[in-house]
Short mmCIF file of C-alpha atoms and ligand atoms in Angstrom, two decimals:
data_model
loop_
_atom_site.label_atom_id
_atom_site.label_comp_id
_atom_site.label_asym_id
_atom_site.label_seq_id
_atom_site.Cartn_x
_atom_site.Cartn_y
_atom_site.Cartn_z
CA MET A 2 85.31 70.96 107.70
CA GLY A 3 88.03 68.35 107.68
CA ALA A 4 91.55 68.90 109.00
CA GLY A 5 92.98 68.52 105.51
CA VAL A 6 90.94 71.34 103.99
CA GLY A 7 93.97 73.62 103.64
CA ALA A 8 95.87 70.99 101.69
CA ALA A 9 92.82 70.22 99.54
CA ILE A 10 92.36 73.91 98.72
CA CYS A 11 96.03 74.31 97.80
CA ASP A 12 95.90 71.18 95.66
CA ARG A 13 92.97 72.57 93.68
CA LEU A 14 94.78 75.89 93.29
CA ASP A 15 97.80 74.03 91.91
CA ARG A 16 95.53 72.31 89.39
CA LEU A 17 93.97 75.62 88.34
CA GLY A 18 97.42 77.18 88.26
CA ALA A 19 98.46 74.71 85.56
CA LEU A 20 95.76 75.98 83.17
CA THR A 21 97.53 78.73 81.26
CA GLU A 22 97.72 80.21 77.76
CA GLU A 23 101.45 80.94 78.09
CA PRO A 24 103.66 77.87 78.57
CA GLY A 25 105.95 78.13 81.57
CA ARG A 26 103.96 80.81 83.39
CA LEU A 27 100.39 81.38 84.56
CA THR A 28 98.39 83.69 82.32
CA ARG A 29 94.67 83.02 81.92
CA THR A 30 92.61 85.75 80.30
CA PHE A 31 88.96 86.39 79.54
CA LEU A 32 87.30 83.87 77.17
CA SER A 33 90.54 82.05 76.40
CA PRO A 34 90.75 78.26 75.85
CA ALA A 35 92.66 78.07 79.16
CA GLN A 36 89.74 79.79 80.85
CA ARG A 37 87.35 77.24 79.36
CA LYS A 38 89.40 74.45 80.96
CA ALA A 39 89.41 76.27 84.29
CA ASP A 40 85.66 76.84 84.09
CA ASP A 41 85.02 73.16 83.41
CA LEU A 42 87.15 72.18 86.42
CA VAL A 43 85.39 74.64 88.73
CA LEU A 44 81.95 73.59 87.43
CA SER A 45 82.80 69.97 88.27
CA TRP A 46 83.93 70.92 91.80
CA MET A 47 80.75 72.91 92.34
CA ARG A 48 78.57 70.02 91.21
CA ASP A 49 80.50 67.57 93.40
CA ALA A 50 79.77 69.93 96.29
CA GLY A 51 76.04 69.62 95.73
CA MET A 52 75.51 72.79 93.72
CA VAL A 53 73.67 73.45 90.50
CA ALA A 54 76.37 75.08 88.39
CA ARG A 55 76.36 76.91 85.05
CA LEU A 56 78.16 79.48 82.91
CA ASP A 57 76.23 82.73 82.80
CA ALA A 58 75.81 84.93 79.71
CA VAL A 59 79.22 86.62 80.06
CA GLY A 60 81.17 83.50 80.98
CA ASN A 61 81.12 83.72 84.80
CA VAL A 62 80.93 80.37 86.58
CA VAL A 63 77.90 80.44 88.90
CA GLY A 64 76.99 77.71 91.40
CA ARG A 65 73.85 77.69 93.55
CA TYR A 66 73.23 75.83 96.82
CA GLU A 67 69.57 76.14 97.77
CA GLY A 68 68.52 77.16 101.24
CA CYS A 69 65.93 75.42 103.43
CA ARG A 70 63.42 75.91 100.63
CA PRO A 71 63.96 76.60 96.90
CA GLY A 72 64.18 80.08 95.44
CA LEU A 73 65.36 82.03 98.48
CA PRO A 74 67.51 85.16 98.05
CA ALA A 75 71.20 84.30 98.05
CA LEU A 76 74.34 85.31 99.87
CA MET A 77 76.78 85.57 96.95
CA ILE A 78 80.39 84.58 97.59
CA GLY A 79 83.12 84.59 95.03
CA SER A 80 86.12 86.05 93.33
CA HIS A 81 87.68 85.93 89.86
CA LEU A 82 89.16 83.07 87.81
CA ASP A 83 91.17 85.15 85.36
CA THR A 84 94.75 86.21 86.06
CA VAL A 85 97.32 88.86 85.17
CA ARG A 86 100.27 87.88 82.97
CA ASP A 87 102.83 85.69 84.76
CA ALA A 88 100.49 85.54 87.74
CA GLY A 89 100.41 83.82 91.08
CA ARG A 90 98.01 80.96 91.79
CA TYR A 91 96.03 82.59 94.61
CA ASP A 92 94.84 86.02 93.39
CA GLY A 93 91.15 85.38 92.73
CA MET A 94 91.14 81.60 92.61
CA LEU A 95 91.60 81.27 96.40
CA GLY A 96 88.22 82.91 97.01
CA VAL A 97 86.37 80.63 94.62
CA VAL A 98 87.99 77.37 95.73
CA THR A 99 87.61 78.24 99.43
CA ALA A 100 83.92 79.03 98.96
CA ILE A 101 83.37 75.65 97.28
CA SER A 102 85.05 73.90 100.23
CA CYS A 103 82.55 75.61 102.56
CA ILE A 104 79.58 74.45 100.51
CA GLU A 105 81.04 70.93 100.42
CA THR A 106 81.07 70.92 104.23
CA LEU A 107 77.46 72.11 104.43
CA ASP A 108 76.35 69.61 101.78
CA ARG A 109 78.06 66.63 103.44
CA ALA A 110 76.30 67.55 106.69
CA GLY A 111 72.96 68.03 104.86
CA HIS A 112 72.93 71.55 106.30
CA ARG A 113 70.51 73.98 104.65
CA LEU A 114 70.39 77.64 105.66
CA PRO A 115 67.51 80.14 105.73
CA PHE A 116 68.97 81.67 102.56
CA ALA A 117 70.53 80.32 99.38
CA LEU A 118 74.24 80.45 98.65
CA GLU A 119 75.69 81.32 95.27
CA ILE A 120 79.34 81.05 94.39
CA VAL A 121 80.59 83.08 91.45
CA GLY A 122 83.90 82.72 89.63
CA PHE A 123 84.10 85.96 87.67
CA ALA A 124 85.37 85.65 84.11
CA ASP A 125 87.38 88.84 83.96
CA GLU A 126 88.47 91.01 86.88
CA GLU A 127 91.98 91.90 85.78
CA GLY A 128 91.10 93.37 82.40
CA VAL A 129 94.26 91.96 80.78
CA ARG A 130 92.77 90.99 77.42
CA PHE A 131 90.58 94.00 76.59
CA GLY A 132 91.90 96.68 78.95
CA ALA A 133 88.60 97.22 80.80
CA THR A 134 88.34 95.47 84.15
CA MET A 135 85.64 93.71 86.16
CA LEU A 136 83.67 92.71 83.09
CA GLY A 137 82.15 89.67 84.82
CA SER A 138 81.05 91.46 87.97
CA ARG A 139 79.78 94.48 86.04
CA ALA A 140 77.60 92.13 84.00
CA VAL A 141 76.21 90.56 87.19
CA ALA A 142 75.65 94.02 88.69
CA GLY A 143 73.89 95.17 85.52
CA THR A 144 76.47 97.88 84.73
CA PHE A 145 78.28 96.20 81.82
CA ASP A 146 79.18 98.75 79.13
CA SER A 147 78.10 97.20 75.81
CA GLY A 148 80.32 99.74 74.04
CA LEU A 149 83.21 97.50 75.09
CA LEU A 150 81.95 94.65 72.92
CA MET A 151 83.74 96.09 69.89
CA HIS A 152 87.01 96.54 71.79
CA PRO A 153 89.77 94.50 70.10
CA ASP A 154 92.38 92.52 71.99
CA ARG A 155 96.03 92.74 70.96
CA ASP A 156 95.37 90.29 68.12
CA GLY A 157 92.47 92.37 66.80
CA VAL A 158 89.78 89.97 68.07
CA THR A 159 86.80 91.95 69.40
CA MET A 160 85.13 91.05 72.68
CA ALA A 161 81.98 90.14 70.72
CA GLU A 162 83.97 87.73 68.55
CA ALA A 163 85.65 86.26 71.63
CA LEU A 164 82.26 85.73 73.30
CA HIS A 165 80.99 84.00 70.17
CA GLY A 166 84.10 81.81 70.08
CA PHE A 167 83.37 80.84 73.68
CA GLY A 168 79.85 79.78 72.75
CA LEU A 169 78.22 82.94 74.10
CA GLU A 170 76.32 85.72 72.37
CA ALA A 171 77.33 89.36 72.73
CA ALA A 172 73.70 90.42 72.43
CA ARG A 173 72.79 88.34 75.51
CA VAL A 174 75.47 89.54 77.95
CA GLY A 175 72.78 91.59 79.70
CA GLU A 176 71.12 88.34 80.81
CA ALA A 177 73.93 87.88 83.37
CA ALA A 178 72.50 90.77 85.38
CA ARG A 179 70.90 89.87 88.73
CA ARG A 180 68.06 91.69 90.46
CA PRO A 181 68.80 93.35 93.83
CA GLU A 182 66.08 91.34 95.55
CA GLU A 183 67.85 88.10 94.55
CA ILE A 184 71.14 88.89 96.30
CA LEU A 185 71.45 89.54 100.05
CA ALA A 186 75.13 90.59 99.95
CA TYR A 187 78.40 89.86 98.16
CA VAL A 188 81.37 88.68 100.21
CA GLU A 189 84.82 87.85 98.82
CA LEU A 190 87.74 86.06 100.43
CA HIS A 191 91.04 87.13 98.84
CA ILE A 192 94.75 87.20 99.59
CA GLU A 193 95.74 90.58 101.01
CA GLN A 194 98.30 91.23 98.25
CA GLY A 195 100.07 93.42 100.77
CA PRO A 196 102.35 92.96 103.82
CA VAL A 197 100.17 94.19 106.70
CA LEU A 198 98.70 90.92 108.05
CA GLU A 199 102.09 89.23 107.87
CA GLN A 200 103.75 92.17 109.65
CA ILE A 201 101.26 92.09 112.53
CA GLY A 202 101.19 88.28 112.69
CA LEU A 203 97.55 87.70 111.78
CA PRO A 204 96.35 85.07 109.27
CA ALA A 205 93.14 86.90 108.36
CA GLY A 206 91.58 90.35 108.47
CA CYS A 207 88.44 92.29 107.59
CA VAL A 208 88.51 94.81 104.74
CA THR A 209 87.10 98.31 105.35
CA SER A 210 87.12 99.66 101.79
CA ILE A 211 88.56 99.07 98.33
CA SER A 212 90.61 101.93 96.91
CA GLY A 213 89.26 103.69 93.83
CA ALA A 214 91.20 103.40 90.59
CA THR A 215 91.63 105.42 87.41
CA ARG A 216 93.40 104.00 84.36
CA PHE A 217 94.54 105.69 81.15
CA VAL A 218 96.13 104.59 77.89
CA VAL A 219 98.41 107.31 76.53
CA ASP A 220 99.58 107.55 72.91
CA VAL A 221 102.57 109.79 72.16
CA THR A 222 103.25 110.47 68.48
CA GLY A 223 106.49 112.11 67.27
CA GLU A 224 108.49 111.50 64.13
CA ALA A 225 110.47 108.39 63.29
CA GLY A 226 113.92 109.17 61.93
CA HIS A 227 117.43 107.99 61.30
CA ALA A 228 119.31 107.44 64.57
CA GLY A 229 122.57 108.50 62.94
CA THR A 230 121.63 111.64 61.06
CA VAL A 231 118.99 113.60 62.97
CA PRO A 232 120.61 116.12 65.36
CA MET A 233 119.34 115.80 68.95
CA GLY A 234 117.79 119.29 68.90
CA CYS A 235 115.72 118.46 65.82
CA ARG A 236 114.13 115.27 67.07
CA ARG A 237 110.51 114.60 67.96
CA ASP A 238 111.31 111.43 69.87
CA ALA A 239 108.09 109.79 71.11
CA LEU A 240 109.84 107.42 73.53
CA ALA A 241 111.99 110.12 75.12
CA ALA A 242 108.85 112.20 75.64
CA ALA A 243 107.00 109.21 77.12
CA ALA A 244 109.94 108.51 79.41
CA GLU A 245 109.86 112.07 80.76
CA CYS A 246 106.10 111.75 81.27
CA ILE A 247 106.53 108.46 83.14
CA ALA A 248 109.15 109.95 85.45
CA ALA A 249 106.83 112.92 86.13
CA ILE A 250 103.95 110.54 86.90
CA GLU A 251 106.10 108.68 89.42
CA THR A 252 107.12 111.95 91.11
CA ARG A 253 103.52 113.21 91.33
CA CYS A 254 102.18 109.91 92.69
CA SER A 255 104.96 109.77 95.30
CA ALA A 256 103.92 113.13 96.73
CA GLU A 257 101.04 112.03 98.99
CA ASP A 258 100.42 109.20 101.49
CA GLY A 259 97.98 106.57 100.31
CA LEU A 260 98.31 107.59 96.65
CA VAL A 261 99.94 105.14 94.21
CA GLY A 262 100.59 105.38 90.46
CA THR A 263 101.94 102.75 88.09
CA VAL A 264 102.97 102.62 84.45
CA GLY A 265 102.78 98.90 83.76
CA GLN A 266 102.72 98.80 79.99
CA LEU A 267 104.94 100.49 77.37
CA GLU A 268 104.99 99.82 73.64
CA VAL A 269 107.43 101.50 71.23
CA ALA A 270 107.24 101.77 67.43
CA PRO A 271 108.81 101.00 65.08
CA GLY A 272 111.10 99.37 67.69
CA ALA A 273 114.35 99.26 65.70
CA ILE A 274 117.69 99.98 67.30
CA ASN A 275 118.63 102.56 64.66
CA VAL A 276 115.30 104.38 64.38
CA ILE A 277 114.14 107.31 66.51
CA PRO A 278 110.81 106.12 67.98
CA GLY A 279 107.87 107.71 66.20
CA HIS A 280 105.24 106.32 68.57
CA ALA A 281 105.01 105.24 72.17
CA ARG A 282 101.97 103.93 74.06
CA PHE A 283 101.89 103.52 77.84
CA SER A 284 99.34 102.79 80.55
CA ILE A 285 98.70 104.71 83.78
CA ASP A 286 97.03 103.21 86.86
CA ILE A 287 96.29 105.62 89.75
CA ARG A 288 94.78 104.49 93.08
CA ALA A 289 93.87 106.17 96.35
CA PRO A 290 91.53 105.42 99.27
CA ASP A 291 90.16 108.95 98.85
CA ASP A 292 88.35 109.71 95.57
CA ALA A 293 89.07 113.46 95.55
CA GLN A 294 92.79 112.77 96.09
CA ARG A 295 92.80 110.32 93.18
CA GLN A 296 90.90 112.72 90.91
CA ARG A 297 93.31 115.60 91.67
CA CYS A 298 96.25 113.38 90.86
CA ALA A 299 94.67 112.12 87.62
CA ASP A 300 94.08 115.73 86.52
CA ASP A 301 97.64 116.75 87.43
CA VAL A 302 99.16 113.80 85.62
CA GLN A 303 97.28 114.64 82.42
CA SER A 304 98.39 118.30 82.59
CA LEU A 305 102.02 117.37 83.28
CA ALA A 306 102.12 114.97 80.33
CA ALA A 307 100.47 117.48 78.00
CA ALA A 308 103.02 120.19 78.91
CA ILE A 309 105.97 117.82 78.40
CA CYS A 310 104.68 116.75 74.99
CA GLU A 311 104.00 120.31 73.90
CA ARG A 312 107.56 121.34 74.80
CA ARG A 313 108.89 118.35 72.88
CA ARG A 314 106.65 119.08 69.86
CA VAL A 315 105.02 115.62 69.97
CA ALA A 316 101.31 114.81 69.96
CA ILE A 317 99.64 113.18 72.95
CA GLU A 318 96.29 111.44 73.21
CA THR A 319 95.12 110.30 76.68
CA ARG A 320 92.21 107.88 76.85
CA LYS A 321 90.56 107.01 80.17
CA ILE A 322 89.69 103.29 80.14
CA HIS A 323 88.70 102.71 83.73
CA ASP A 324 87.41 104.88 86.54
CA LEU A 325 85.86 103.30 89.64
CA PRO A 326 85.33 105.11 92.94
CA ALA A 327 86.45 103.67 96.26
CA ALA A 328 84.02 100.98 97.44
CA PRO A 329 83.25 100.99 101.18
CA CYS A 330 82.48 97.63 102.80
CA ALA A 331 79.16 97.59 104.68
CA PRO A 332 79.53 97.96 108.47
CA TRP A 333 76.91 95.25 109.14
CA LEU A 334 78.98 92.82 107.04
CA MET A 335 82.26 93.92 108.62
CA ASP A 336 80.78 93.24 112.05
CA GLN A 337 79.75 89.72 111.03
CA ILE A 338 83.16 89.11 109.44
CA ASP A 339 84.88 90.27 112.64
CA THR A 340 82.71 87.84 114.62
CA ALA A 341 83.61 85.00 112.25
CA ILE A 342 87.31 85.82 112.63
CA ALA A 343 87.03 86.02 116.42
CA ALA A 344 85.22 82.65 116.47
CA GLN A 345 88.43 81.20 115.04
CA GLY A 346 90.37 82.58 118.00
CA ILE A 347 91.94 85.36 115.92
CA THR A 348 91.95 89.02 116.97
CA PRO A 349 89.72 90.88 114.51
CA PHE A 350 91.67 93.48 112.51
CA ARG A 351 90.40 95.85 109.84
CA LEU A 352 92.40 97.16 106.91
CA PRO A 353 91.79 98.87 103.53
CA SER A 354 92.51 97.25 100.17
CA GLY A 355 94.85 99.06 97.79
CA ALA A 356 94.14 96.33 95.26
CA GLY A 357 90.98 96.46 93.20
CA HIS A 358 88.36 93.73 93.53
CA ASP A 359 85.03 92.74 92.03
CA GLY A 360 83.27 94.27 95.01
CA MET A 361 83.87 97.65 93.33
CA ALA A 362 81.41 96.57 90.63
CA MET A 363 79.12 94.48 92.86
CA ILE A 364 78.45 97.45 95.16
CA ALA A 365 76.06 98.71 92.47
CA LEU A 366 73.89 95.65 93.19
CA CYS A 367 74.29 94.94 96.91
CA ASP A 368 76.34 95.57 100.05
CA ILE A 369 79.85 94.10 99.98
CA GLY A 370 82.31 92.62 102.44
CA MET A 371 85.80 91.14 102.12
CA ILE A 372 87.96 88.77 104.14
CA PHE A 373 91.72 89.01 103.60
CA VAL A 374 94.09 86.07 104.04
CA ARG A 375 97.78 86.63 104.76
CA CYS A 376 100.17 86.04 101.86
CA ALA A 377 103.94 85.64 101.92
CA GLY A 378 105.72 88.99 101.89
CA GLY A 379 102.57 90.61 100.53
CA ILE A 380 103.77 89.55 97.09
CA SER A 381 101.14 89.32 94.36
CA HIS A 382 100.77 89.67 90.58
CA ASN A 383 103.93 87.59 90.63
CA PRO A 384 104.51 83.81 90.42
CA ALA A 385 106.15 84.04 93.87
CA GLU A 386 102.67 84.73 95.36
CA ALA A 387 102.19 82.21 98.19
CA ILE A 388 100.06 81.28 101.20
CA THR A 389 100.48 78.47 103.72
CA GLN A 390 98.11 75.49 103.83
CA GLN A 391 97.44 76.45 107.45
CA ASP A 392 96.30 79.94 106.43
CA ALA A 393 94.21 78.47 103.63
CA GLU A 394 92.48 76.35 106.28
CA ILE A 395 92.02 79.30 108.62
CA GLY A 396 90.51 81.32 105.77
CA ALA A 397 88.11 78.50 104.99
CA ARG A 398 87.04 78.16 108.62
CA VAL A 399 86.49 81.90 108.95
CA LEU A 400 84.40 81.94 105.76
CA LEU A 401 82.38 78.93 106.96
CA ASN A 402 81.80 80.61 110.33
CA PHE A 403 80.60 83.70 108.47
CA ILE A 404 78.26 81.71 106.23
CA ARG A 405 76.76 79.60 109.00
CA ASP A 406 76.05 82.62 111.22
CA PHE A 407 75.14 85.04 108.42
CA LYS A 408 72.18 87.26 109.31
CA PRO A 409 70.70 89.04 106.31
CA ARG A 410 70.29 92.75 106.88
CA THR A 411 66.71 93.44 107.88
CA THR A 412 65.65 96.55 106.02
CA ALA A 413 64.70 98.89 108.82
O1 LIG B 2 94.56 95.71 89.69
C1 LIG B 2 94.10 95.25 90.74
O2 LIG B 2 94.21 95.85 91.78
C2 LIG B 2 93.39 93.94 90.74
O3 LIG B 2 94.30 92.92 91.00
N1 LIG B 2 92.73 93.73 89.49
MN1 LIG B 3 94.84 90.87 90.68
MN1 LIG B 4 92.21 89.69 92.60
#
């Protein structure tokens, strides 16, 4: 692996970061024209690295590097190629580009391993366009919910229509599913998206588990009215009710260590300065490393919101759109990741992930592991997201160490 690998990785991330559907900021969502451009770029890099590369039935980019003989089970490495709105350039893409740089190094050396390698660039981890997350990895894991195919995006385009527009067929999404015997493990390299590695002065770390997450969309319906004539005591103000709910959610989610809750989206109708809002829609995202803790909080939050809306004489409808349990990383993979980190002269360190990752879906198919790379200030889901070229290189060397020394788990 050449000395300039960090710079080469960052250069490719800059090129991917320019492929956006919103001029002036990075937003690249599932099955968008911008994603098609990103897929084509990644496919070309995979092929240049000696891989056979394709789009699978749900739009994931999948590259395969055969082992010492064709058809061997594969160690799958990857991350996602979609982004949040106004995103950073490293969340997801770093894992895919770094994995390709590792294969390039093996290919240039003519090095074949006693297992195959597959790199996957998942088409949708963030769930920005259709609200449901990890669509690409669920399809690979065989847990894709076909009921989502009729979900509309904010322009009313259904997922099925979007697949068709991308040259894919909704009826064939199931063909993306892999069989357990094909995949030895799934390992993902990702920026930490938190401050811990930077605070302790380490460039890389080993993930112990991925926090579980529950997401709701809440619709509050009151009565639109004239801002100048309706007395305050007679109003059924949907936005005021939503605001009280949101404050209550923040209080409840601040009550316990490890628990976090976020309202990231809020829409108000009709949205005129002189009209009492008749409708408000907001999202809720609740995470915790402990599933029972998260479940208790999700139940409490729904009860609190219902009581507030009843007192304010507005209607509330709460729809759960995402619910994934915490995903533990496999100890045998963590041990091998620690060894790969130590081989780079770095003290192995283990930490949990508060951020969600595709491993939460892939755990239905195989054991999972994750390598975290330090990011500046722990900032993420923000264009200020940043890593150093040096840390990009360290991440690549750790991943290459892991791949070269990977020992598939022998089923006892
Ligand atoms: O929301 C998350 O934690 C992830 O970035 N999708
Ligand atoms: Mn993200
Ligand atoms: Mn991510």
